Amino acid sequence: MLCPVFLRELRDPVTRLRGAGKAVAALLARMGIYTIADLFLHFPRDWDDRSSWIGFAEAARAGTRAHARATVVAHEWFGYGRMKTLKLRVDDGRDEASLLCFNRAFLERNMPVGCSVVVTGKFGLRYGELQSSAFEIEGLDGEGEGTVKSGLLAVYPLTEGLAQGNVRKLVAHALADYNRHIEDELPPRLREKHALMAKREAIRAMHAPRDAAEALRARECLAYEELFFFQLAVAQRAHSRAEVAVPRRVPKGILRSRLASRLPFKLTNDQEKAVAEIVTDLGTARPMARLLQGDVGSGKTLVAFFAALEVIEAGGQVALMAPTELLARQHAETAAGLLEPLGVRLAFLSGNVEDAARPPLLGAMAKGEVDLVLGTQALFSDAVEYRHLRLVIVDEQHRFGVLQRLALSRKGPMPDLLMMTATPIPRTLALTVFGDLAVSTIREMPPGRKPIVTHLAKAGNEAKVYEFVRRVLALGQRAYFVYPLIGESTKLELKNAEEMHAKLRDELFPGVPIGLIHSRLREDEKRATMAAFKKGDIRILVATSVVEVGVDVPEASIMVIEHAERFGLAALHQLRGRVGRGQAQSWCFLVFSDKLTEEGKARLKAMLETSDGFKLAEEDLKIRGPGDLSGTMQSGALGFAVADPIKDLLLLEEARIDAFALVEEDPALLSEASHPLREVLRRAPPFGEAAAVS
Ligand code: ADP
Ligand code: MG
């Protein structure tokens, strides 16, 4: 999200740099690097301290990583045929060691005998020699001894075919030719207040720091800047919300009580409370901006429907957006069952609605003949108009990118906004990041749910799991089987959904109706399969993580996830949440292969120990360590390049104070078309769902 307004020069293609030919450019493009600016923003994932060396033997003894300068002294081979493997013999000046190059035969060419290298990795004593099979090796030749001796070297995220040395050289050229074009965007006042480096310096120091302290200062500087612009948008949005007065007709709540009386159950206390909070918001003069968080299966959809009814009764239109068509359809069906009988006029809209059906549908929405439209982000595409859109509900909001949500702002006057998420955010962070949002939390599950029993099973023992599933199916229940891949992969030897679908159908569960669902199927196929599973015509649903969000089939009581180690904690939790939705006892089986990493082990253990999404989110953070927020349960909505809102909480708070003060002082700031900050924000809209910069 760090999106500096560089001068035009920095939009030059990387191919302007020496050493960046077509082939290199193609590799860079794979990582999203096209321009000089992109390259500058391709920050190191770490810095390698070349000032402290640890030899092979010393590392093996201490059980730490070796980090040694060495010479390649021989190429040897072991194994036969396809298994033939290269063994590089290297000498660190004290000891010789073997590097087992599994799947890295190309090192024969890249690391000829006699070349100088830096080797990093774990070593052990095996078969009487020092060995490593998990190591990084880098040629030193051509880099110049100078760079290597002096302290820190950037370590970049790479793509196959690109070496650290390549990227380092390109960045060095870029710094030499373009660094002077980098300009500051932060108000100078703030730069002074926090004694921040100039941006140009900070970017240089990220890539080529003089020492560790400078690298950290540079990071902090860029993190502050990123957080500041983020907070500026939050502040600006909070401000414009406070300025808008919504004309309200407060309804009597007739539709709500009709829905309540039609439900076969009572709302939980937390659901009641959330509805009450929303209804209160909808009665005040300011637009609502509320985040509804509640664990998987806690019943957020119903709360959303109550909110919708309140607005519809007052004569407004409501749009409910879901991240996948599957989920949007499911909501539409639920709405048809619950709301249509109350006279609510429904519509469904996604990118797949047929051309012929579109004009009348869009016409009806524009004329106000639709009260509640459910769909995907197509709801906010350019062609769509609303007569009086008053409430926007975003389900699974963490699933949406920034841009889709930004588009919401263009549909007329600022609507009320309800965002729903099953991905809990630590409270401090919620307040700071969603600073202008009110939060409702559902902690309580609907009554009668039995805790899901989770079992781990080692690959090889899955026959026992299948046997168990057979017995439960015999009782009339339904099961999901989830796989990490759709079809066969040349790279990974993993079970995949297509093959397992055939195998489960033909060999393991003959006679049991089985369906298959994954993202490559056509929408109508997916829909038909889902409907059959819901009805019970299909009893086993073989799937990929497409069923991760939102799918609700209460009769399904078994979730089998094979290669569970390949899934993140958030995904596992969401998948498990597909069962345990009815009255029956539910089970979740996590089948894992023996190639478990420490992290993988920790994730499975966490799944075994708790089913509380809030706890799992915290656990997830711990497992990854605070430095790695990307892809965690919390980071979905944020997407920072440098900043880490948890680690940098103090910075975030400072940035927040500065940003709010600035908007307070000069509210017109962002409405002046020429204001440079406005330009920055336009480019880097943080979840600007409600007219942040329109
Ligand atoms: P989520 O919060 O994950 O979106 P859903 O809205 O899909 O959860 O609800 C999960 C299931 O719980 C649905 O089948 C829904 O009908 C049911 N449900 C919701 N609220 C209650 C309640 N108060 N009592 C019983 N069942 C409920
Ligand atoms: Mg849901």
XYZ file of C-alpha atoms and ligand atoms in Angstrom:
722
model
C 0.000 0.000 0.000
C 2.941 2.272 0.306
C 2.408 4.251 -2.796
C 4.728 7.137 -3.180
C 3.988 9.817 -5.683
C 7.283 9.538 -7.412
C 8.199 11.849 -10.167
C 7.625 10.624 -13.657
C 11.184 9.353 -14.009
C 10.481 6.678 -11.477
C 7.784 5.220 -13.664
C 10.474 4.320 -16.164
C 10.433 0.631 -16.931
C 13.055 -1.447 -15.157
C 14.519 -2.279 -18.530
C 16.149 1.147 -18.454
C 18.573 -0.269 -15.931
C 21.807 -1.866 -16.937
C 21.533 -5.610 -16.600
C 17.760 -5.729 -16.954
C 17.165 -7.417 -20.285
C 13.961 -9.041 -21.461
C 14.477 -12.243 -19.496
C 15.170 -10.474 -16.226
C 12.253 -8.113 -16.828
C 9.952 -11.110 -17.262
C 11.121 -12.552 -13.969
C 10.644 -9.230 -12.213
C 7.170 -8.924 -13.712
C 6.268 -12.170 -11.996
C 6.794 -10.372 -8.722
C 4.823 -7.350 -9.848
C 7.886 -5.244 -10.564
C 7.609 -3.241 -13.758
C 8.954 0.204 -12.989
C 11.861 1.680 -11.121
C 9.423 2.696 -8.401
C 8.229 -0.900 -8.083
C 11.814 -2.003 -7.681
C 12.449 0.576 -4.970
C 9.386 -0.692 -3.181
C 10.521 -4.280 -3.426
C 11.946 -4.187 0.058
C 14.293 -6.753 1.508
C 12.641 -9.361 3.665
C 15.703 -9.326 5.843
C 19.267 -8.137 6.045
C 22.082 -10.555 6.193
C 24.757 -9.700 8.672
C 27.889 -10.539 6.803
C 30.064 -9.326 9.631
C 29.654 -12.405 11.764
C 30.589 -15.733 10.270
C 29.822 -19.145 11.735
C 31.607 -22.160 10.309
C 30.003 -25.515 9.430
C 31.426 -27.475 12.336
C 30.694 -24.800 14.894
C 27.094 -24.546 13.710
C 26.614 -28.311 13.755
C 27.913 -28.448 17.296
C 25.794 -25.575 18.541
C 22.710 -26.569 16.543
C 22.537 -23.098 15.008
C 22.700 -21.957 11.411
C 26.041 -21.813 9.735
C 26.872 -18.684 7.857
C 30.163 -19.131 6.163
C 32.290 -18.020 3.303
C 33.492 -21.067 1.470
C 35.010 -22.402 -1.706
C 33.449 -25.094 -3.859
C 36.041 -27.873 -3.977
C 34.272 -30.697 -5.811
C 31.078 -31.841 -7.517
C 29.991 -35.348 -6.640
C 26.844 -37.308 -7.455
C 24.937 -39.929 -5.581
C 21.842 -42.025 -6.361
C 20.834 -43.239 -9.814
C 18.546 -42.329 -12.665
C 15.876 -39.805 -11.760
C 17.081 -39.842 -8.172
C 20.582 -38.808 -9.107
C 21.526 -35.949 -6.868
C 24.318 -33.414 -6.883
C 26.544 -33.106 -3.854
C 28.598 -29.924 -3.629
C 31.716 -30.244 -1.521
C 32.547 -26.924 0.087
C 35.355 -25.796 2.347
C 34.943 -22.965 4.828
C 38.647 -22.742 5.552
C 38.484 -25.026 8.559
C 36.263 -27.913 7.511
C 34.822 -29.486 4.439
C 31.105 -30.143 4.225
C 28.622 -31.627 1.740
C 25.644 -29.789 0.392
C 22.975 -32.187 -0.836
C 21.325 -30.415 -3.762
C 17.946 -32.136 -4.030
C 16.150 -30.728 -7.075
C 18.918 -28.233 -7.518
C 21.036 -29.900 -10.177
C 21.383 -26.475 -11.784
C 23.873 -25.615 -9.069
C 26.374 -27.713 -10.984
C 26.511 -24.984 -13.590
C 26.074 -21.998 -11.279
C 28.640 -23.064 -8.724
C 31.673 -24.385 -10.560
C 34.596 -25.870 -8.687
C 36.792 -23.120 -7.361
C 34.117 -20.428 -6.994
C 33.646 -18.480 -3.762
C 30.294 -18.715 -2.094
C 28.403 -17.811 1.021
C 26.549 -20.745 2.530
C 23.810 -20.351 5.089
C 21.939 -23.217 6.677
C 21.715 -25.955 9.245
C 24.433 -28.590 9.331
C 24.616 -31.981 10.958
C 27.054 -34.822 11.184
C 25.808 -37.711 9.031
C 27.672 -40.680 7.579
C 30.832 -39.267 9.054
C 30.620 -35.968 7.244
C 29.180 -32.503 7.831
C 26.036 -32.285 5.738
C 23.247 -29.947 4.906
C 20.257 -30.356 2.652
C 18.475 -27.161 3.680
C 20.849 -24.382 2.807
C 21.106 -21.197 0.801
C 24.084 -20.709 -1.382
C 25.162 -17.611 -3.145
C 28.040 -16.953 -5.478
C 30.333 -14.148 -4.378
C 32.168 -13.707 -7.601
C 31.491 -10.432 -9.259
C 29.944 -8.874 -6.219
C 33.230 -7.575 -4.958
C 34.656 -8.510 -1.654
C 33.994 -4.996 -0.396
C 30.239 -5.326 -0.197
C 30.434 -8.649 1.457
C 32.803 -7.697 4.190
C 30.969 -4.593 5.244
C 28.046 -5.550 7.371
C 24.524 -5.820 6.051
C 23.333 -7.173 2.779
C 19.713 -7.004 1.694
C 17.933 -10.331 1.304
C 15.045 -10.026 -1.150
C 11.970 -12.065 -1.799
C 12.771 -13.864 -5.045
C 11.134 -15.819 -7.775
C 12.506 -18.946 -9.404
C 15.353 -18.116 -11.737
C 16.290 -14.867 -10.072
C 19.200 -14.766 -7.639
C 19.866 -12.405 -4.729
C 22.846 -11.107 -6.615
C 20.675 -10.118 -9.618
C 18.274 -8.111 -7.540
C 21.031 -6.487 -5.519
C 22.775 -5.339 -8.640
C 19.619 -3.942 -10.194
C 18.724 -2.096 -7.033
C 22.242 -0.699 -6.828
C 21.929 0.650 -10.369
C 18.499 2.052 -9.605
C 19.791 3.797 -6.510
C 22.645 5.299 -8.465
C 20.506 6.552 -11.331
C 17.153 7.347 -9.790
C 17.386 7.838 -6.046
C 17.590 11.596 -6.378
C 14.128 11.659 -7.985
C 12.420 10.371 -4.884
C 10.472 13.125 -3.186
C 8.970 13.546 0.217
C 5.205 13.420 0.506
C 4.883 13.771 4.225
C 4.241 17.279 5.446
C 7.708 18.586 6.428
C 6.352 19.518 9.831
C 5.708 15.892 10.659
C 9.011 14.765 9.328
C 10.649 17.215 11.712
C 8.431 16.345 14.630
C 9.386 12.693 14.484
C 12.937 13.270 13.257
C 12.312 11.075 10.246
C 14.814 10.529 7.487
C 14.093 12.015 4.101
C 12.238 9.478 2.031
C 15.035 9.201 -0.470
C 17.430 8.369 2.359
C 15.023 5.916 3.898
C 14.594 4.029 0.653
C 18.338 3.914 0.134
C 18.864 2.702 3.672
C 16.286 -0.061 3.296
C 18.220 -1.481 0.368
C 21.763 -0.621 1.346
C 21.961 0.171 5.025
C 25.228 1.263 6.567
C 24.414 -0.636 9.718
C 21.550 -2.364 11.448
C 20.435 0.764 13.278
C 20.080 2.664 10.029
C 18.062 -0.127 8.459
C 15.678 -0.117 11.391
C 15.310 3.640 11.323
C 14.545 3.537 7.631
C 11.903 0.894 8.141
C 10.308 2.871 10.927
C 10.261 5.948 8.815
C 8.485 4.301 5.922
C 6.149 2.483 8.276
C 5.165 5.778 9.869
C 4.505 7.297 6.488
C 2.374 4.397 5.428
C 0.397 4.445 8.652
C -0.008 8.187 8.456
C -1.621 8.083 5.037
C -3.793 5.235 6.183
C -4.920 7.211 9.202
C -5.419 10.309 7.110
C -8.008 8.445 5.097
C -9.620 7.148 8.280
C -9.669 10.669 9.721
C -11.026 12.128 6.543
C -13.757 9.552 6.379
C -14.671 10.020 10.016
C -14.845 13.737 9.375
C -17.047 13.513 6.327
C -19.324 11.102 8.113
C -19.738 13.557 10.929
C -20.619 16.268 8.424
C -23.327 14.359 6.615
C -26.817 14.524 7.982
C -28.982 11.632 6.862
C -32.668 12.398 6.585
C -34.292 9.531 8.452
C -37.745 8.121 8.587
C -37.685 5.965 11.650
C -39.867 2.908 11.013
C -41.941 1.074 13.558
C -40.015 -2.168 13.284
C -43.006 -4.082 11.931
C -41.009 -6.066 9.406
C -38.475 -6.986 12.039
C -41.070 -8.369 14.388
C -42.709 -10.282 11.541
C -39.390 -11.913 10.723
C -38.771 -12.702 14.374
C -42.118 -14.436 14.650
C -41.450 -16.515 11.540
C -38.114 -17.850 12.790
C -38.148 -21.370 14.201
C -35.775 -20.193 16.947
C -35.050 -17.154 19.069
C -32.159 -14.821 18.427
C -29.290 -15.252 20.841
C -28.706 -12.444 23.314
C -25.677 -11.287 21.360
C -27.641 -11.260 18.126
C -30.392 -9.237 19.839
C -27.809 -6.830 21.128
C -26.192 -6.409 17.724
C -29.581 -5.778 16.112
C -30.401 -3.216 18.802
C -27.108 -1.423 18.247
C -27.711 -1.273 14.533
C -31.271 -0.059 14.947
C -30.012 2.702 17.232
C -27.439 3.727 14.631
C -30.123 3.785 11.980
C -32.119 6.192 14.089
C -29.394 8.810 14.415
C -28.650 11.610 12.032
C -25.207 10.346 11.006
C -24.518 7.522 8.579
C -23.849 4.216 10.268
C -20.433 2.612 9.978
C -20.432 -0.594 11.928
C -18.350 -3.720 11.953
C -20.183 -6.852 13.029
C -17.750 -9.491 14.145
C -18.705 -12.932 15.253
C -17.159 -16.320 14.952
C -17.987 -18.677 12.144
C -21.527 -19.945 12.588
C -22.575 -17.349 15.139
C -25.460 -16.195 12.975
C -24.388 -12.901 11.441
C -26.559 -13.299 8.350
C -29.748 -12.992 10.332
C -28.528 -9.856 12.047
C -27.849 -8.426 8.602
C -31.381 -9.295 7.497
C -32.853 -7.503 10.502
C -30.781 -4.450 9.629
C -31.988 -4.661 6.036
C -35.638 -4.862 7.092
C -35.300 -1.736 9.174
C -34.048 0.203 6.172
C -36.538 -1.324 3.751
C -39.443 -0.457 6.030
C -38.263 3.127 5.935
C -38.392 3.013 2.145
C -34.687 2.521 1.371
C -32.844 0.017 -0.787
C -30.277 -2.382 0.575
C -27.344 -4.084 -1.136
C -25.715 -7.134 0.385
C -22.371 -8.060 -1.107
C -20.579 -11.367 -0.605
C -17.073 -12.285 -1.734
C -18.045 -15.322 -3.802
C -20.963 -16.075 -6.040
C -21.574 -19.290 -4.135
C -22.039 -17.423 -0.916
C -24.065 -14.638 -2.516
C -26.444 -17.233 -3.961
C -26.781 -18.930 -0.634
C -27.706 -15.621 0.979
C -30.196 -14.980 -1.807
C -31.824 -18.339 -1.141
C -31.969 -17.734 2.581
C -33.460 -14.325 1.909
C -36.024 -15.840 -0.451
C -37.123 -18.184 2.316
C -37.237 -15.624 5.096
C -37.860 -12.215 3.565
C -39.910 -12.731 0.436
C -42.926 -13.886 2.464
C -42.766 -10.494 4.202
C -43.207 -8.786 0.843
C -39.585 -7.797 0.380
C -38.692 -7.540 -3.309
C -35.419 -9.376 -3.896
C -32.938 -9.502 -6.706
C -29.682 -11.284 -7.351
C -26.825 -9.815 -9.316
C -23.443 -11.192 -10.212
C -21.133 -11.046 -13.176
C -22.784 -14.227 -14.408
C -26.323 -12.971 -14.663
C -27.250 -13.508 -18.299
C -27.148 -10.599 -20.680
C -30.820 -10.870 -21.502
C -31.794 -10.765 -17.848
C -29.636 -7.810 -17.062
C -31.456 -4.761 -18.473
C -34.772 -5.469 -16.748
C -32.951 -6.235 -13.509
C -30.847 -3.094 -13.623
C -33.920 -1.121 -14.647
C -35.856 -2.388 -11.653
C -33.027 -1.475 -9.317
C -32.730 1.991 -10.772
C -36.478 2.514 -10.447
C -36.481 1.372 -6.857
C -38.565 -1.723 -7.578
C -36.058 -3.889 -5.772
C -35.723 -3.583 -2.011
C -32.833 -5.901 -1.347
C -30.285 -6.909 -3.918
C -27.802 -9.609 -3.091
C -24.718 -10.372 -5.091
C -21.022 -10.127 -5.635
C -18.964 -7.041 -6.265
C -20.899 -6.727 -9.522
C -23.390 -4.860 -7.315
C -21.106 -1.875 -7.517
C -19.939 -1.974 -11.076
C -20.383 1.088 -13.214
C -23.547 0.003 -14.980
C -25.464 -0.432 -11.759
C -27.678 2.330 -10.461
C -29.815 2.529 -7.385
C -32.848 4.666 -6.784
C -32.146 5.155 -3.098
C -29.443 2.930 -1.777
C -29.450 3.449 1.981
C -27.624 0.468 3.422
C -24.664 -1.477 2.169
C -23.858 -4.768 3.869
C -20.506 -6.353 3.142
C -20.207 -9.980 4.201
C -16.801 -11.470 4.989
C -15.347 -8.033 4.502
C -11.777 -9.176 5.022
C -12.095 -11.035 1.751
C -12.493 -7.941 -0.304
C -9.677 -5.984 -1.770
C -9.436 -2.305 -1.302
C -10.678 -1.411 -4.741
C -14.007 -3.126 -4.726
C -14.863 -1.450 -1.516
C -13.811 1.889 -2.833
C -16.331 1.580 -5.628
C -19.101 1.546 -3.047
C -18.617 5.218 -2.571
C -19.906 6.169 -5.968
C -23.489 5.027 -5.617
C -25.184 8.165 -4.470
C -25.177 9.851 -1.090
C -23.279 8.179 1.721
C -25.205 5.040 2.647
C -25.174 3.313 6.002
C -22.558 0.643 6.122
C -22.491 -2.699 7.886
C -19.413 -4.850 7.469
C -19.365 -8.406 8.710
C -16.374 -10.509 9.496
C -15.601 -13.813 11.148
C -11.999 -12.780 11.430
C -11.631 -11.158 14.758
C -9.277 -8.292 15.182
C -7.597 -7.584 18.512
C -9.427 -4.783 20.193
C -6.680 -2.208 20.224
C -6.084 -2.775 16.584
C -9.751 -2.609 15.728
C -10.053 0.759 17.380
C -7.052 2.154 15.653
C -7.463 0.689 12.249
C -11.197 0.879 11.988
C -11.037 3.976 14.073
C -14.264 5.412 12.762
C -16.214 2.194 12.907
C -18.374 1.067 15.755
C -18.010 -2.613 16.551
C -20.676 -5.134 17.510
C -19.494 -8.532 18.615
C -21.365 -11.816 18.722
C -19.579 -14.144 21.109
C -22.384 -16.520 21.826
C -23.231 -19.419 19.546
C -26.859 -20.386 18.877
C -28.027 -22.828 21.533
C -27.982 -26.574 21.092
C -24.755 -26.650 19.135
C -22.501 -29.441 20.283
C -18.810 -28.678 20.253
C -17.128 -30.097 17.169
C -14.821 -32.989 17.980
C -11.503 -32.571 16.204
C -9.109 -35.440 15.499
C -5.704 -35.499 13.923
C -4.775 -38.406 11.681
C -1.465 -39.124 10.083
C -1.491 -39.732 6.354
C -1.475 -43.507 5.971
C -4.116 -43.855 8.665
C -6.877 -42.247 6.673
C -8.573 -45.615 6.156
C -9.733 -45.343 9.765
C -11.130 -41.902 9.092
C -12.979 -43.154 6.009
C -14.409 -46.040 8.033
C -15.672 -43.594 10.631
C -17.225 -41.407 7.955
C -18.981 -44.463 6.534
C -20.643 -45.109 9.867
C -21.786 -41.532 10.315
C -23.112 -41.367 6.766
C -25.146 -44.464 7.543
C -26.944 -42.373 10.170
C -28.070 -40.004 7.438
C -25.442 -37.293 7.855
C -23.373 -35.522 5.182
C -19.651 -34.938 4.847
C -17.157 -32.581 3.255
C -13.773 -33.788 1.989
C -11.396 -30.903 1.337
C -8.135 -30.999 -0.653
C -5.467 -28.388 -1.268
C -5.449 -28.790 -5.057
C -8.098 -29.004 -7.739
C -6.288 -31.375 -10.069
C -2.975 -33.032 -10.559
C 0.075 -30.872 -10.130
C 3.419 -31.497 -11.720
C 5.157 -29.770 -8.853
C 3.482 -31.135 -5.785
C 2.685 -34.678 -4.911
C -0.535 -34.044 -3.115
C -3.938 -35.596 -3.175
C -6.239 -33.470 -5.262
C -9.968 -32.957 -5.381
C -10.576 -34.369 -8.863
C -8.735 -37.644 -8.316
C -10.037 -38.107 -4.818
C -13.562 -37.462 -6.053
C -13.194 -40.392 -8.440
C -11.544 -42.567 -5.840
C -14.057 -41.843 -3.094
C -16.893 -42.479 -5.537
C -15.565 -45.673 -7.135
C -13.537 -47.344 -4.424
C -14.106 -45.977 -0.982
C -17.782 -45.038 -0.831
C -19.482 -46.929 -3.662
C -23.173 -46.257 -3.711
C -22.962 -42.977 -1.815
C -23.876 -39.994 -4.011
C -20.844 -37.737 -4.281
C -20.362 -34.262 -5.715
C -17.348 -32.195 -6.617
C -16.966 -28.468 -6.292
C -14.064 -26.143 -7.015
C -13.399 -22.762 -8.488
C -12.784 -23.931 -12.051
C -16.325 -25.231 -12.508
C -18.964 -23.083 -14.138
C -21.180 -21.142 -11.766
C -24.295 -23.079 -12.772
C -22.515 -26.374 -12.122
C -21.390 -25.163 -8.722
C -24.880 -23.992 -7.957
C -26.470 -27.300 -8.932
C -23.969 -29.279 -6.852
C -24.423 -27.048 -3.857
C -28.200 -27.298 -4.121
C -27.994 -31.104 -4.319
C -25.779 -31.223 -1.254
C -28.170 -28.976 0.619
C -31.106 -31.186 -0.315
C -29.258 -34.366 0.557
C -29.201 -35.761 -2.984
C -25.445 -35.589 -2.612
C -24.060 -36.912 0.641
C -20.365 -36.309 0.236
C -19.068 -33.047 -1.140
C -15.482 -33.144 -2.348
C -14.120 -29.623 -2.444
C -11.229 -27.239 -2.373
C -11.185 -24.210 -0.131
C -14.065 -22.723 -2.177
C -16.280 -23.933 0.625
C -14.201 -21.994 3.106
C -16.394 -18.955 3.447
C -19.951 -18.809 4.496
C -21.359 -22.075 3.140
C -24.152 -23.180 5.431
C -25.510 -26.741 5.300
C -26.618 -27.660 8.817
C -27.014 -31.372 8.001
C -23.320 -31.736 7.176
C -21.577 -33.012 10.266
C -18.206 -34.232 9.041
C -15.317 -32.226 7.725
C -12.309 -34.178 6.490
C -9.353 -31.999 5.484
C -6.526 -33.901 3.823
C -3.062 -32.377 3.745
C -4.295 -30.170 6.532
C -0.738 -28.942 6.993
C -1.068 -27.067 3.695
C -3.798 -24.784 5.019
C -3.366 -21.673 7.133
C -4.976 -21.444 10.518
C -7.629 -19.035 9.311
C -8.622 -21.385 6.503
C -8.700 -24.416 8.801
C -10.892 -22.599 11.255
C -13.254 -21.440 8.530
C -13.417 -24.904 7.017
C -14.124 -26.535 10.339
C -16.858 -23.959 10.825
C -18.783 -25.514 7.933
C -19.874 -28.277 10.317
C -21.327 -28.075 13.791
C -24.207 -25.997 12.445
C -27.016 -28.372 13.253
C -28.191 -30.406 16.210
C -26.089 -33.491 15.455
C -22.630 -34.158 16.860
C -20.002 -33.001 14.349
C -16.453 -34.098 13.645
C -13.473 -32.592 11.981
C -10.578 -34.778 10.822
C -7.294 -33.149 9.994
C -5.208 -35.578 7.985
C -1.578 -34.472 7.858
C 1.492 -35.787 6.145
C 4.681 -36.545 8.019
C 6.558 -33.706 6.362
C 5.381 -31.281 8.993
C 7.158 -28.002 9.633
C 7.273 -26.621 13.152
C 4.693 -24.060 12.127
C 2.481 -26.713 10.617
C 2.657 -28.685 13.825
C 1.785 -25.624 15.884
C -1.208 -24.867 13.687
C -2.640 -28.368 14.006
C -2.075 -28.310 17.730
C -3.923 -25.009 18.005
C -6.830 -26.461 16.040
C -6.947 -29.393 18.411
C -6.863 -27.245 21.503
C -9.437 -24.598 20.771
C -12.345 -23.825 18.527
C -12.608 -20.212 19.605
C -11.872 -18.021 16.603
C -10.661 -15.190 18.789
C -8.140 -17.443 20.507
C -7.057 -18.962 17.216
C -6.417 -15.518 15.811
C -4.109 -14.761 18.706
C -2.443 -18.136 18.345
C -1.957 -17.479 14.674
C -0.107 -14.289 15.471
C 2.103 -16.071 17.964
C 2.961 -18.858 15.566
C 3.931 -16.482 12.827
C 5.633 -14.042 15.107
C 4.683 -10.397 15.089
C 6.915 -9.640 12.138
C 4.821 -11.567 9.711
C 1.337 -10.286 9.509
C 0.794 -10.819 5.861
C -1.797 -13.482 5.317
C -2.650 -13.807 8.964
C -6.164 -13.888 10.199
C -6.010 -10.179 10.884
C -4.134 -8.674 8.035
C -6.601 -9.399 5.265
C -8.115 -5.981 5.299
C -4.924 -4.034 5.681
C -2.270 -4.917 3.192
C 0.630 -2.764 4.278
C 3.949 -2.948 2.521
C 6.211 -2.042 5.421
C 4.125 -1.291 8.465
C 2.941 -3.964 10.812
C 0.032 -2.544 12.751
C 0.683 -4.859 15.673
C 4.390 -4.441 16.009
C 4.140 -0.782 15.115
C 1.197 -0.033 17.338
C 2.918 2.942 18.912
C 3.749 4.405 15.532
C 0.198 3.775 14.450
C -1.095 5.722 17.408
C 1.202 8.630 16.676
C 0.244 8.588 13.036
C -3.371 8.583 14.064
C -3.015 11.618 16.292
C -1.129 13.501 13.582
C -3.626 12.622 10.892
C -6.695 13.521 12.924
C -5.081 16.785 13.968
C -4.331 17.661 10.379
C -7.880 17.016 9.217
C -9.257 18.927 12.194
C -7.082 21.900 11.394
C -7.829 21.910 7.728
C -10.968 19.942 6.928
C -10.989 21.182 3.362
C -7.570 19.645 2.945
C -8.653 16.728 0.908
C -11.317 18.429 -1.092
C -8.858 20.787 -2.731
C -8.266 19.020 -5.965
C -4.734 20.296 -6.156
C -3.649 19.291 -2.712
C -0.739 16.880 -2.989
C -1.964 14.714 -0.138
C -5.225 14.214 -1.918
C -3.308 12.814 -4.818
C -1.472 10.427 -2.534
C -4.687 9.230 -1.014
C -6.406 8.784 -4.302
C -3.749 6.344 -5.273
C -3.582 4.476 -2.023
C -7.085 4.209 -0.732
C -7.176 2.120 2.403
C -10.504 0.275 2.512
C -12.151 3.516 1.519
C -15.597 2.093 1.424
C -17.559 5.176 2.160
C -16.577 8.104 0.085
C -13.151 8.456 1.571
C -11.904 10.523 -1.285
C -14.786 10.978 -3.612
P -22.131 -16.818 10.206
O -22.066 -15.937 11.384
O -20.962 -17.744 10.104
O -22.384 -16.069 8.931
P -24.702 -17.918 9.654
O -25.391 -16.620 9.589
O -24.387 -18.607 8.371
O -23.358 -17.773 10.472
O -25.553 -18.868 10.624
C -25.203 -20.186 10.880
C -26.421 -21.049 11.086
O -26.996 -20.780 12.351
C -27.522 -20.834 10.094
O -27.992 -22.110 9.695
C -28.580 -20.071 10.835
O -29.867 -20.325 10.371
C -28.395 -20.594 12.239
N -28.797 -19.647 13.271
C -28.557 -18.329 13.282
N -29.026 -17.764 14.421
C -29.572 -18.758 15.137
C -30.228 -18.822 16.411
N -30.397 -17.739 17.151
N -30.651 -20.033 16.829
C -30.466 -21.133 16.089
N -29.865 -21.140 14.894
C -29.427 -19.973 14.413
Mg -21.607 -15.791 7.134
